[in-house]
């Protein structure tokens, strides 16, 4: 995604400065402010360039294997065990790279998305540009005599935080709907079908969500970007870059590469407003008390605000997969057909079932319920069986045989 943002920013740089067409003339009394802002704007652009060009791939795998090694040596010291290269490798990579179909599908989807994401992300980028430009133009038309306030470090920091919060709210909203709307869940289900988590799992997902998710984010963040373009005279390039820079900073702060891993790391006190790796691993769990929790990407504030936040106890296990699916049934997602074509068909059937439930009905014929209804029934039955025996918050429990999560400390 960040590679695409960089390409988008470069393309915008190549365009003529359209925003200056509607800019009101500078007033003499603000000349010194604008001259001062020029040098700070150059520094801001240099900082944005540095973060956008930072090697994300190296950061991702460096954090993943670094955390694996640190946790291994910690457990080695705690348990006073003998060192073994084989045990160290199995701790860092707790699945068979050669035989795991789930991991193979992660690799295939990762490569496919590297080749095709630009096509599916383009509508969202276009929405960002359109909404931000329209907002800026509309405000300039209404307040024609307004002169931009200029930019400084405080303004830059404030705009970055607001853009991040806007983007996080858009991500939270879309993610919540993907779990609640049957047609969207059928597409999002691909991401939850992994039975082992690794950094490549973050890209494991259907491409269609990039379209509707990007448009939603474009509308929400584009509105604020247009407001900042009007108030402070920043360009569309700078507004887009602010969001990308903020996203990368919080990706590193929240140890994002470990969110799709077997290492349950908490951020301690920061869990109150950030999504820790352990919190996101709970989101992937098919244990009944973990259903539909922790929808945030980097920030947890909206989860706590809307009652979907869940802070796991130390050592609490996550069983990866989809509720109602056996390990064998999850394997159907590990083919290109099962990950890309079948979800579209099930999503379409879910739409038809909601809009016209009798469209394929034959007189006297008994119809099979759609996949999502069967799954909902299984989830309900499983919840009924475990009701009263699973508290809302638990302490450390013995490891589940189906879980590949480890315990640190």
mmCIF file of C-alpha atoms in Angstrom:
data_model
loop_
_atom_site.group_PDB
_atom_site.id
_atom_site.type_symbol
_atom_site.label_atom_id
_atom_site.label_comp_id
_atom_site.label_asym_id
_atom_site.label_seq_id
_atom_site.Cartn_x
_atom_site.Cartn_y
_atom_site.Cartn_z
ATOM 1 C CA UNK A 1 0.000 0.000 0.000
ATOM 2 C CA UNK A 2 2.811 2.395 0.893
ATOM 3 C CA UNK A 3 4.531 1.618 -2.415
ATOM 4 C CA UNK A 4 1.319 2.621 -4.189
ATOM 5 C CA UNK A 5 1.076 5.804 -2.118
ATOM 6 C CA UNK A 6 4.626 6.686 -3.131
ATOM 7 C CA UNK A 7 3.713 6.184 -6.781
ATOM 8 C CA UNK A 8 0.582 8.285 -6.296
ATOM 9 C CA UNK A 9 2.568 11.065 -4.644
ATOM 10 C CA UNK A 10 5.120 10.991 -7.456
ATOM 11 C CA UNK A 11 2.321 11.229 -10.025
ATOM 12 C CA UNK A 12 0.820 14.197 -8.205
ATOM 13 C CA UNK A 13 4.211 15.894 -8.180
ATOM 14 C CA UNK A 14 4.261 15.623 -11.958
ATOM 15 C CA UNK A 15 0.946 17.474 -12.287
ATOM 16 C CA UNK A 16 0.743 21.272 -12.550
ATOM 17 C CA UNK A 17 -0.041 23.015 -9.242
ATOM 18 C CA UNK A 18 -3.799 23.256 -9.723
ATOM 19 C CA UNK A 19 -4.434 24.410 -6.156
ATOM 20 C CA UNK A 20 -2.738 27.732 -6.871
ATOM 21 C CA UNK A 21 -5.363 28.604 -9.493
ATOM 22 C CA UNK A 22 -7.957 29.276 -6.825
ATOM 23 C CA UNK A 23 -5.602 30.637 -4.181
ATOM 24 C CA UNK A 24 -6.391 34.190 -3.079
ATOM 25 C CA UNK A 25 -3.603 36.777 -3.441
ATOM 26 C CA UNK A 26 -1.154 36.937 -0.573
ATOM 27 C CA UNK A 27 -1.606 39.851 1.820
ATOM 28 C CA UNK A 28 1.476 41.940 2.674
ATOM 29 C CA UNK A 29 0.900 41.444 6.384
ATOM 30 C CA UNK A 30 1.294 37.666 6.124
ATOM 31 C CA UNK A 31 4.325 37.693 3.842
ATOM 32 C CA UNK A 32 6.793 37.023 6.636
ATOM 33 C CA UNK A 33 4.701 34.051 7.815
ATOM 34 C CA UNK A 34 4.695 32.458 4.377
ATOM 35 C CA UNK A 35 8.450 32.999 3.909
ATOM 36 C CA UNK A 36 9.072 31.356 7.264
ATOM 37 C CA UNK A 37 6.766 28.511 6.323
ATOM 38 C CA UNK A 38 8.691 27.792 3.127
ATOM 39 C CA UNK A 39 11.780 26.491 4.895
ATOM 40 C CA UNK A 40 9.686 24.458 7.327
ATOM 41 C CA UNK A 41 7.676 23.050 4.428
ATOM 42 C CA UNK A 42 10.923 21.890 2.801
ATOM 43 C CA UNK A 43 11.950 20.228 6.048
ATOM 44 C CA UNK A 44 8.534 18.586 6.297
ATOM 45 C CA UNK A 45 8.831 17.266 2.742
ATOM 46 C CA UNK A 46 12.299 15.880 3.490
ATOM 47 C CA UNK A 47 10.942 14.117 6.567
ATOM 48 C CA UNK A 48 8.031 12.686 4.584
ATOM 49 C CA UNK A 49 10.383 11.446 1.874
ATOM 50 C CA UNK A 50 12.581 9.757 4.480
ATOM 51 C CA UNK A 51 9.696 7.837 6.050
ATOM 52 C CA UNK A 52 8.032 6.921 2.758
ATOM 53 C CA UNK A 53 11.280 5.512 1.371
ATOM 54 C CA UNK A 54 12.125 3.561 4.517
ATOM 55 C CA UNK A 55 12.435 -0.174 3.621
ATOM 56 C CA UNK A 56 9.195 -1.592 5.029
ATOM 57 C CA UNK A 57 9.971 -5.161 3.941
ATOM 58 C CA UNK A 58 13.228 -5.179 5.927
ATOM 59 C CA UNK A 59 11.494 -3.632 8.948
ATOM 60 C CA UNK A 60 8.695 -6.220 8.845
ATOM 61 C CA UNK A 61 10.874 -9.313 8.763
ATOM 62 C CA UNK A 62 13.495 -7.768 11.028
ATOM 63 C CA UNK A 63 10.911 -7.214 13.764
ATOM 64 C CA UNK A 64 9.352 -10.652 13.196
ATOM 65 C CA UNK A 65 12.583 -12.654 13.471
ATOM 66 C CA UNK A 66 14.081 -10.284 16.047
ATOM 67 C CA UNK A 67 11.110 -10.774 18.363
ATOM 68 C CA UNK A 68 11.230 -14.507 17.743
ATOM 69 C CA UNK A 69 14.890 -14.699 18.731
ATOM 70 C CA UNK A 70 14.441 -12.466 21.776
ATOM 71 C CA UNK A 71 11.488 -14.493 23.046
ATOM 72 C CA UNK A 72 13.350 -17.769 22.401
ATOM 73 C CA UNK A 73 16.392 -16.717 24.412
ATOM 74 C CA UNK A 74 14.151 -15.358 27.155
ATOM 75 C CA UNK A 75 12.392 -18.719 27.457
ATOM 76 C CA UNK A 76 15.769 -20.463 27.273
ATOM 77 C CA UNK A 77 17.008 -18.358 30.209
ATOM 78 C CA UNK A 78 13.773 -18.701 32.167
ATOM 79 C CA UNK A 79 13.548 -22.472 31.816
ATOM 80 C CA UNK A 80 17.330 -23.041 32.079
ATOM 81 C CA UNK A 81 17.127 -25.164 28.921
ATOM 82 C CA UNK A 82 19.917 -26.250 26.586
ATOM 83 C CA UNK A 83 20.349 -24.353 23.345
ATOM 84 C CA UNK A 84 19.241 -26.063 20.129
ATOM 85 C CA UNK A 85 19.291 -24.588 16.625
ATOM 86 C CA UNK A 86 16.328 -26.757 15.669
ATOM 87 C CA UNK A 87 14.238 -25.571 18.623
ATOM 88 C CA UNK A 88 15.204 -21.975 17.887
ATOM 89 C CA UNK A 89 14.032 -22.289 14.274
ATOM 90 C CA UNK A 90 10.804 -24.036 15.286
ATOM 91 C CA UNK A 91 10.120 -21.294 17.815
ATOM 92 C CA UNK A 92 10.637 -18.504 15.264
ATOM 93 C CA UNK A 93 8.742 -20.353 12.496
ATOM 94 C CA UNK A 94 6.184 -22.648 14.201
ATOM 95 C CA UNK A 95 4.864 -24.156 10.989
ATOM 96 C CA UNK A 96 6.317 -26.269 8.215
ATOM 97 C CA UNK A 97 7.320 -23.920 5.422
ATOM 98 C CA UNK A 98 7.425 -26.781 2.908
ATOM 99 C CA UNK A 99 4.093 -28.443 3.692
ATOM 100 C CA UNK A 100 1.851 -25.696 5.113
ATOM 101 C CA UNK A 101 -0.803 -24.972 2.486
ATOM 102 C CA UNK A 102 -1.908 -21.927 4.440
ATOM 103 C CA UNK A 103 1.591 -20.417 4.212
ATOM 104 C CA UNK A 104 1.848 -21.299 0.509
ATOM 105 C CA UNK A 105 -1.425 -19.462 -0.112
ATOM 106 C CA UNK A 106 -0.100 -16.481 1.830
ATOM 107 C CA UNK A 107 2.865 -16.349 -0.555
ATOM 108 C CA UNK A 108 0.674 -16.696 -3.669
ATOM 109 C CA UNK A 109 -1.710 -13.951 -2.543
ATOM 110 C CA UNK A 110 1.215 -11.708 -1.569
ATOM 111 C CA UNK A 111 2.750 -11.993 -5.038
ATOM 112 C CA UNK A 112 -0.641 -11.572 -6.734
ATOM 113 C CA UNK A 113 -1.389 -8.436 -4.770
ATOM 114 C CA UNK A 114 2.022 -6.973 -5.480
ATOM 115 C CA UNK A 115 1.147 -7.251 -9.163
ATOM 116 C CA UNK A 116 -2.476 -6.115 -9.003
ATOM 117 C CA UNK A 117 -3.046 -3.877 -5.954
ATOM 118 C CA UNK A 118 -2.572 -0.669 -7.917
ATOM 119 C CA UNK A 119 -5.682 -1.466 -9.990
ATOM 120 C CA UNK A 120 -7.887 -2.041 -6.938
ATOM 121 C CA UNK A 121 -6.427 0.787 -4.851
ATOM 122 C CA UNK A 122 -6.838 3.352 -7.655
ATOM 123 C CA UNK A 123 -10.539 4.108 -6.897
ATOM 124 C CA UNK A 124 -9.673 4.918 -3.294
ATOM 125 C CA UNK A 125 -6.801 7.192 -4.307
ATOM 126 C CA UNK A 126 -9.062 8.882 -6.836
ATOM 127 C CA UNK A 127 -11.713 9.378 -4.141
ATOM 128 C CA UNK A 128 -9.112 10.955 -1.862
ATOM 129 C CA UNK A 129 -7.993 13.365 -4.579
ATOM 130 C CA UNK A 130 -11.553 14.194 -5.673
ATOM 131 C CA UNK A 131 -13.006 14.739 -2.197
ATOM 132 C CA UNK A 132 -10.039 16.738 -0.912
ATOM 133 C CA UNK A 133 -9.927 18.971 -3.993
ATOM 134 C CA UNK A 134 -13.692 19.486 -3.895
ATOM 135 C CA UNK A 135 -13.590 20.361 -0.202
ATOM 136 C CA UNK A 136 -10.741 22.804 -0.732
ATOM 137 C CA UNK A 137 -12.431 24.392 -3.762
ATOM 138 C CA UNK A 138 -15.774 24.658 -1.973
ATOM 139 C CA UNK A 139 -14.281 26.351 1.072
ATOM 140 C CA UNK A 140 -12.303 28.752 -1.115
ATOM 141 C CA UNK A 141 -15.456 29.646 -3.003
ATOM 142 C CA UNK A 142 -17.329 30.388 0.212
ATOM 143 C CA UNK A 143 -14.481 32.191 1.976
ATOM 144 C CA UNK A 144 -12.845 33.910 -0.968
ATOM 145 C CA UNK A 145 -11.001 36.481 1.169
ATOM 146 C CA UNK A 146 -9.385 33.930 3.464
ATOM 147 C CA UNK A 147 -5.585 33.691 3.369
ATOM 148 C CA UNK A 148 -3.925 30.400 4.413
ATOM 149 C CA UNK A 149 -2.492 30.462 7.920
ATOM 150 C CA UNK A 150 0.814 28.946 6.938
ATOM 151 C CA UNK A 151 2.489 25.797 8.201
ATOM 152 C CA UNK A 152 4.882 25.016 11.030
ATOM 153 C CA UNK A 153 5.868 22.027 13.117
ATOM 154 C CA UNK A 154 2.830 22.268 15.388
ATOM 155 C CA UNK A 155 0.484 22.440 12.401
ATOM 156 C CA UNK A 156 2.266 19.553 10.706
ATOM 157 C CA UNK A 157 2.062 17.376 13.820
ATOM 158 C CA UNK A 158 -1.593 18.250 14.422
ATOM 159 C CA UNK A 159 -2.613 17.582 10.818
ATOM 160 C CA UNK A 160 -0.748 14.260 10.866
ATOM 161 C CA UNK A 161 -2.563 13.103 14.014
ATOM 162 C CA UNK A 162 -5.965 14.152 12.661
ATOM 163 C CA UNK A 163 -5.309 12.383 9.333
ATOM 164 C CA UNK A 164 -4.276 9.245 11.215
ATOM 165 C CA UNK A 165 -7.409 9.280 13.387
ATOM 166 C CA UNK A 166 -9.606 9.834 10.322
ATOM 167 C CA UNK A 167 -7.939 6.940 8.481
ATOM 168 C CA UNK A 168 -8.213 4.691 11.543
ATOM 169 C CA UNK A 169 -11.916 5.471 11.923
ATOM 170 C CA UNK A 170 -12.471 4.592 8.252
ATOM 171 C CA UNK A 171 -10.575 1.312 8.734
ATOM 172 C CA UNK A 172 -12.543 0.522 11.890
ATOM 173 C CA UNK A 173 -15.889 1.231 10.226
ATOM 174 C CA UNK A 174 -15.136 -0.888 7.163
ATOM 175 C CA UNK A 175 -13.685 -3.722 9.246
ATOM 176 C CA UNK A 176 -16.717 -3.728 11.539
ATOM 177 C CA UNK A 177 -19.080 -3.907 8.577
ATOM 178 C CA UNK A 178 -17.035 -6.733 7.068
ATOM 179 C CA UNK A 179 -17.855 -8.810 10.123
ATOM 180 C CA UNK A 180 -21.517 -7.809 10.274
ATOM 181 C CA UNK A 181 -22.665 -7.630 6.627
ATOM 182 C CA UNK A 182 -22.874 -11.161 5.135
ATOM 183 C CA UNK A 183 -21.774 -10.171 1.610
ATOM 184 C CA UNK A 184 -18.690 -8.382 2.951
ATOM 185 C CA UNK A 185 -17.921 -11.166 5.432
ATOM 186 C CA UNK A 186 -17.701 -13.700 2.610
ATOM 187 C CA UNK A 187 -14.887 -11.615 1.089
ATOM 188 C CA UNK A 188 -13.178 -10.811 4.379
ATOM 189 C CA UNK A 189 -13.362 -14.435 5.454
ATOM 190 C CA UNK A 190 -10.335 -15.171 3.243
ATOM 191 C CA UNK A 191 -8.151 -13.190 5.641
ATOM 192 C CA UNK A 192 -9.407 -15.149 8.651
ATOM 193 C CA UNK A 193 -8.970 -18.524 6.964
ATOM 194 C CA UNK A 194 -5.252 -18.740 7.810
ATOM 195 C CA UNK A 195 -4.555 -21.445 10.383
ATOM 196 C CA UNK A 196 -1.093 -19.995 11.105
ATOM 197 C CA UNK A 197 -0.159 -16.332 11.202
ATOM 198 C CA UNK A 198 2.971 -14.805 9.730
ATOM 199 C CA UNK A 199 3.752 -11.316 8.330
ATOM 200 C CA UNK A 200 2.553 -12.350 4.865
ATOM 201 C CA UNK A 201 -0.885 -13.061 6.350
ATOM 202 C CA UNK A 202 -1.417 -9.298 6.581
ATOM 203 C CA UNK A 203 -1.770 -9.342 2.783
ATOM 204 C CA UNK A 204 -3.911 -12.485 2.754
ATOM 205 C CA UNK A 205 -7.235 -11.168 1.566
ATOM 206 C CA UNK A 206 -9.467 -10.656 -1.420
ATOM 207 C CA UNK A 207 -8.747 -7.652 -3.621
ATOM 208 C CA UNK A 208 -12.309 -6.289 -3.711
ATOM 209 C CA UNK A 209 -12.138 -4.904 -0.141
ATOM 210 C CA UNK A 210 -9.384 -2.591 -1.382
ATOM 211 C CA UNK A 211 -12.008 -0.923 -3.589
ATOM 212 C CA UNK A 212 -14.806 -0.242 -1.089
ATOM 213 C CA UNK A 213 -12.365 0.219 1.804
ATOM 214 C CA UNK A 214 -10.281 2.656 -0.205
ATOM 215 C CA UNK A 215 -13.308 4.681 -1.264
ATOM 216 C CA UNK A 216 -14.579 4.900 2.327
ATOM 217 C CA UNK A 217 -11.149 5.999 3.531
ATOM 218 C CA UNK A 218 -10.870 8.427 0.618
ATOM 219 C CA UNK A 219 -14.155 10.125 1.479
ATOM 220 C CA UNK A 220 -13.365 10.436 5.201
ATOM 221 C CA UNK A 221 -9.682 11.366 5.004
ATOM 222 C CA UNK A 222 -10.186 13.419 1.843
ATOM 223 C CA UNK A 223 -12.595 15.704 3.690
ATOM 224 C CA UNK A 224 -9.986 16.512 6.340
ATOM 225 C CA UNK A 225 -7.239 16.780 3.727
ATOM 226 C CA UNK A 226 -9.299 19.368 1.852
ATOM 227 C CA UNK A 227 -9.883 21.276 5.076
ATOM 228 C CA UNK A 228 -6.134 21.414 5.763
ATOM 229 C CA UNK A 229 -5.432 22.427 2.178
ATOM 230 C CA UNK A 230 -7.767 25.364 2.681
ATOM 231 C CA UNK A 231 -6.630 26.368 6.176
ATOM 232 C CA UNK A 232 -2.882 25.980 5.849
ATOM 233 C CA UNK A 233 -2.212 26.096 2.114
ATOM 234 C CA UNK A 234 -0.692 22.619 1.930
ATOM 235 C CA UNK A 235 -0.915 20.726 -1.335
ATOM 236 C CA UNK A 236 -2.745 17.490 -2.065
ATOM 237 C CA UNK A 237 0.647 15.765 -2.256
ATOM 238 C CA UNK A 238 1.495 16.869 1.274
ATOM 239 C CA UNK A 239 -1.921 15.892 2.630
ATOM 240 C CA UNK A 240 -1.628 12.380 1.186
ATOM 241 C CA UNK A 241 1.940 12.057 2.424
ATOM 242 C CA UNK A 242 0.929 13.072 5.951
ATOM 243 C CA UNK A 243 -1.401 10.102 6.185
ATOM 244 C CA UNK A 244 1.233 7.722 4.806
ATOM 245 C CA UNK A 245 3.909 8.982 7.205
ATOM 246 C CA UNK A 246 1.580 8.698 10.213
ATOM 247 C CA UNK A 247 0.588 5.180 9.183
ATOM 248 C CA UNK A 248 4.222 4.062 8.938
ATOM 249 C CA UNK A 249 5.171 5.600 12.285
ATOM 250 C CA UNK A 250 2.321 3.860 14.108
ATOM 251 C CA UNK A 251 2.967 0.636 12.206
ATOM 252 C CA UNK A 252 6.421 0.519 13.762
ATOM 253 C CA UNK A 253 5.235 1.755 17.182
ATOM 254 C CA UNK A 254 2.549 -0.932 17.458
ATOM 255 C CA UNK A 255 4.940 -3.683 16.273
ATOM 256 C CA UNK A 256 2.650 -4.350 13.320
ATOM 257 C CA UNK A 257 4.706 -7.300 11.933
ATOM 258 C CA UNK A 258 3.938 -9.220 15.135
ATOM 259 C CA UNK A 259 0.169 -8.769 14.840
ATOM 260 C CA UNK A 260 0.174 -11.621 12.352
ATOM 261 C CA UNK A 261 2.463 -13.900 14.292
ATOM 262 C CA UNK A 262 2.469 -16.434 17.120
ATOM 263 C CA UNK A 263 4.164 -14.058 19.572
ATOM 264 C CA UNK A 264 1.542 -12.560 21.958
ATOM 265 C CA UNK A 265 3.181 -9.230 22.768
ATOM 266 C CA UNK A 266 1.261 -6.659 24.786
ATOM 267 C CA UNK A 267 2.017 -2.940 24.725
ATOM 268 C CA UNK A 268 1.150 -2.606 28.393
ATOM 269 C CA UNK A 269 -0.403 0.729 29.294
ATOM 270 C CA UNK A 270 -0.474 1.727 25.602
ATOM 271 C CA UNK A 271 -3.133 -0.951 24.943
ATOM 272 C CA UNK A 272 -5.580 1.706 26.091
ATOM 273 C CA UNK A 273 -5.246 3.504 22.765
ATOM 274 C CA UNK A 274 -3.128 1.242 20.543
ATOM 275 C CA UNK A 275 -3.783 -2.211 19.070
ATOM 276 C CA UNK A 276 -1.058 -4.509 20.338
ATOM 277 C CA UNK A 277 0.004 -7.702 18.538
ATOM 278 C CA UNK A 278 -1.743 -9.810 21.182
ATOM 279 C CA UNK A 279 -4.970 -7.835 20.772
ATOM 280 C CA UNK A 280 -5.009 -8.405 17.010
ATOM 281 C CA UNK A 281 -4.211 -12.086 17.430
ATOM 282 C CA UNK A 282 -7.313 -12.302 19.634
ATOM 283 C CA UNK A 283 -9.264 -10.778 16.726
ATOM 284 C CA UNK A 284 -8.192 -13.773 14.610
ATOM 285 C CA UNK A 285 -9.279 -16.260 17.263
ATOM 286 C CA UNK A 286 -12.304 -18.493 16.736
ATOM 287 C CA UNK A 287 -12.855 -18.912 20.487
ATOM 288 C CA UNK A 288 -16.373 -17.695 21.271
ATOM 289 C CA UNK A 289 -15.389 -14.981 23.754
ATOM 290 C CA UNK A 290 -13.022 -13.494 21.130
ATOM 291 C CA UNK A 291 -15.592 -13.081 18.359
ATOM 292 C CA UNK A 292 -15.837 -9.639 16.762
ATOM 293 C CA UNK A 293 -13.263 -7.958 18.995
ATOM 294 C CA UNK A 294 -10.471 -5.455 18.294
ATOM 295 C CA UNK A 295 -11.360 -4.162 14.824
ATOM 296 C CA UNK A 296 -8.824 -1.324 14.931
ATOM 297 C CA UNK A 297 -5.726 -1.287 12.744
ATOM 298 C CA UNK A 298 -3.311 0.750 14.864
ATOM 299 C CA UNK A 299 -5.573 2.613 17.296
ATOM 300 C CA UNK A 300 -7.838 0.876 19.815
ATOM 301 C CA UNK A 301 -9.755 4.032 20.801
ATOM 302 C CA UNK A 302 -12.733 3.253 18.579
ATOM 303 C CA UNK A 303 -12.916 -0.327 19.892
ATOM 304 C CA UNK A 304 -13.144 0.977 23.464
ATOM 305 C CA UNK A 305 -15.556 3.715 22.369
ATOM 306 C CA UNK A 306 -17.989 1.323 20.662
ATOM 307 C CA UNK A 307 -17.654 -1.645 22.994
ATOM 308 C CA UNK A 308 -15.621 -4.003 20.782
ATOM 309 C CA UNK A 309 -12.335 -3.678 22.659
ATOM 310 C CA UNK A 310 -10.849 -6.733 24.364
ATOM 311 C CA UNK A 311 -7.565 -6.685 26.254
ATOM 312 C CA UNK A 312 -6.339 -10.271 26.682
ATOM 313 C CA UNK A 313 -4.805 -11.486 29.894
ATOM 314 C CA UNK A 314 -1.176 -12.508 30.000
ATOM 315 C CA UNK A 315 -0.858 -15.952 28.438
ATOM 316 C CA UNK A 316 -4.393 -15.952 26.995
ATOM 317 C CA UNK A 317 -4.549 -18.177 23.938
ATOM 318 C CA UNK A 318 -5.887 -17.466 20.477
ATOM 319 C CA UNK A 319 -7.062 -20.353 18.286
ATOM 320 C CA UNK A 320 -6.681 -19.180 14.711
ATOM 321 C CA UNK A 321 -9.269 -19.936 12.037
ATOM 322 C CA UNK A 322 -12.975 -19.383 11.443
ATOM 323 C CA UNK A 323 -15.659 -20.489 13.873
ATOM 324 C CA UNK A 324 -17.742 -23.298 12.416
ATOM 325 C CA UNK A 325 -14.937 -24.476 10.132
ATOM 326 C CA UNK A 326 -12.823 -27.519 10.872
ATOM 327 C CA UNK A 327 -9.127 -27.452 10.024
ATOM 328 C CA UNK A 328 -9.912 -29.615 7.004
ATOM 329 C CA UNK A 329 -12.674 -27.317 5.752
ATOM 330 C CA UNK A 330 -10.325 -24.312 5.983
ATOM 331 C CA UNK A 331 -8.156 -25.908 3.321
ATOM 332 C CA UNK A 332 -10.664 -24.931 0.623
ATOM 333 C CA UNK A 333 -9.415 -21.352 1.032
ATOM 334 C CA UNK A 334 -5.878 -22.452 0.174
ATOM 335 C CA UNK A 335 -6.427 -22.506 -3.567
ATOM 336 C CA UNK A 336 -6.665 -19.516 -5.879
ATOM 337 C CA UNK A 337 -10.225 -20.512 -6.735
ATOM 338 C CA UNK A 338 -11.132 -20.856 -3.054
ATOM 339 C CA UNK A 339 -9.533 -17.528 -2.141
ATOM 340 C CA UNK A 340 -10.691 -15.377 -5.066
ATOM 341 C CA UNK A 341 -13.532 -16.837 -7.112
ATOM 342 C CA UNK A 342 -15.615 -18.756 -4.567
ATOM 343 C CA UNK A 343 -15.861 -15.798 -2.126
ATOM 344 C CA UNK A 344 -17.280 -13.616 -4.906
ATOM 345 C CA UNK A 345 -19.956 -16.206 -5.681
ATOM 346 C CA UNK A 346 -20.861 -16.616 -2.006
ATOM 347 C CA UNK A 347 -20.934 -12.850 -1.584
ATOM 348 C CA UNK A 348 -23.293 -12.534 -4.545
ATOM 349 C CA UNK A 349 -25.546 -15.268 -3.125
ATOM 350 C CA UNK A 350 -25.585 -13.427 0.203
ATOM 351 C CA UNK A 351 -26.696 -10.236 -1.558
ATOM 352 C CA UNK A 352 -29.430 -12.090 -3.434
ATOM 353 C CA UNK A 353 -30.553 -13.823 -0.231
ATOM 354 C CA UNK A 354 -30.925 -10.443 1.471
ATOM 355 C CA UNK A 355 -32.587 -8.609 -1.409
ATOM 356 C CA UNK A 356 -34.683 -11.355 -3.007
ATOM 357 C CA UNK A 357 -34.699 -14.481 -0.826
ATOM 358 C CA UNK A 358 -37.159 -16.282 -3.123
ATOM 359 C CA UNK A 359 -35.425 -15.524 -6.444
ATOM 360 C CA UNK A 360 -34.245 -19.118 -6.995
ATOM 361 C CA UNK A 361 -37.019 -20.821 -5.076
ATOM 362 C CA UNK A 362 -38.966 -23.618 -6.740
ATOM 363 C CA UNK A 363 -42.500 -24.577 -5.668
ATOM 364 C CA UNK A 364 -42.287 -27.256 -3.006
ATOM 365 C CA UNK A 365 -38.481 -27.277 -3.025
ATOM 366 C CA UNK A 366 -36.484 -26.885 0.180
ATOM 367 C CA UNK A 367 -33.586 -24.487 -0.223
ATOM 368 C CA UNK A 368 -30.266 -24.798 1.522
ATOM 369 C CA UNK A 369 -29.477 -21.684 3.543
ATOM 370 C CA UNK A 370 -26.544 -19.549 2.381
ATOM 371 C CA UNK A 371 -23.093 -20.259 3.783
ATOM 372 C CA UNK A 372 -23.154 -17.327 6.185
ATOM 373 C CA UNK A 373 -26.458 -18.521 7.725
ATOM 374 C CA UNK A 374 -25.044 -22.012 8.308
ATOM 375 C CA UNK A 375 -21.968 -20.438 9.879
ATOM 376 C CA UNK A 376 -24.087 -18.168 12.081
ATOM 377 C CA UNK A 377 -26.043 -21.184 13.312
ATOM 378 C CA UNK A 378 -22.828 -23.032 14.129
ATOM 379 C CA UNK A 379 -21.455 -20.000 15.953
ATOM 380 C CA UNK A 380 -24.707 -19.717 17.927
ATOM 381 C CA UNK A 381 -24.680 -23.391 18.818
ATOM 382 C CA UNK A 382 -21.035 -23.234 19.857
ATOM 383 C CA UNK A 383 -21.745 -20.151 21.942
ATOM 384 C CA UNK A 384 -24.697 -21.888 23.624
ATOM 385 C CA UNK A 385 -22.527 -24.876 24.512
ATOM 386 C CA UNK A 386 -19.855 -22.689 26.075
ATOM 387 C CA UNK A 387 -22.236 -20.191 27.707
ATOM 388 C CA UNK A 388 -21.729 -19.945 31.410
ATOM 389 C CA UNK A 389 -18.371 -21.707 31.278
ATOM 390 C CA UNK A 390 -16.275 -18.998 29.603
ATOM 391 C CA UNK A 391 -15.880 -15.726 31.509
ATOM 392 C CA UNK A 392 -15.509 -12.415 29.700
ATOM 393 C CA UNK A 393 -11.949 -12.039 30.922
ATOM 394 C CA UNK A 394 -9.735 -14.946 31.880
ATOM 395 C CA UNK A 395 -6.390 -15.567 33.412
ATOM 396 C CA UNK A 396 -3.691 -17.874 32.070
ATOM 397 C CA UNK A 397 -5.007 -21.191 30.828
ATOM 398 C CA UNK A 398 -3.300 -24.388 29.666
ATOM 399 C CA UNK A 399 -2.363 -24.269 25.973
ATOM 400 C CA UNK A 400 -5.092 -25.307 23.587
ATOM 401 C CA UNK A 401 -4.107 -28.230 21.328
ATOM 402 C CA UNK A 402 -5.430 -26.308 18.326
ATOM 403 C CA UNK A 403 -3.539 -23.114 19.119
ATOM 404 C CA UNK A 404 -0.149 -22.217 17.723
ATOM 405 C CA UNK A 405 0.236 -19.242 20.067
ATOM 406 C CA UNK A 406 3.115 -19.302 22.481
ATOM 407 C CA UNK A 407 3.347 -17.763 25.933
ATOM 408 C CA UNK A 408 6.090 -15.389 26.957
ATOM 409 C CA UNK A 409 6.631 -14.920 30.646
#
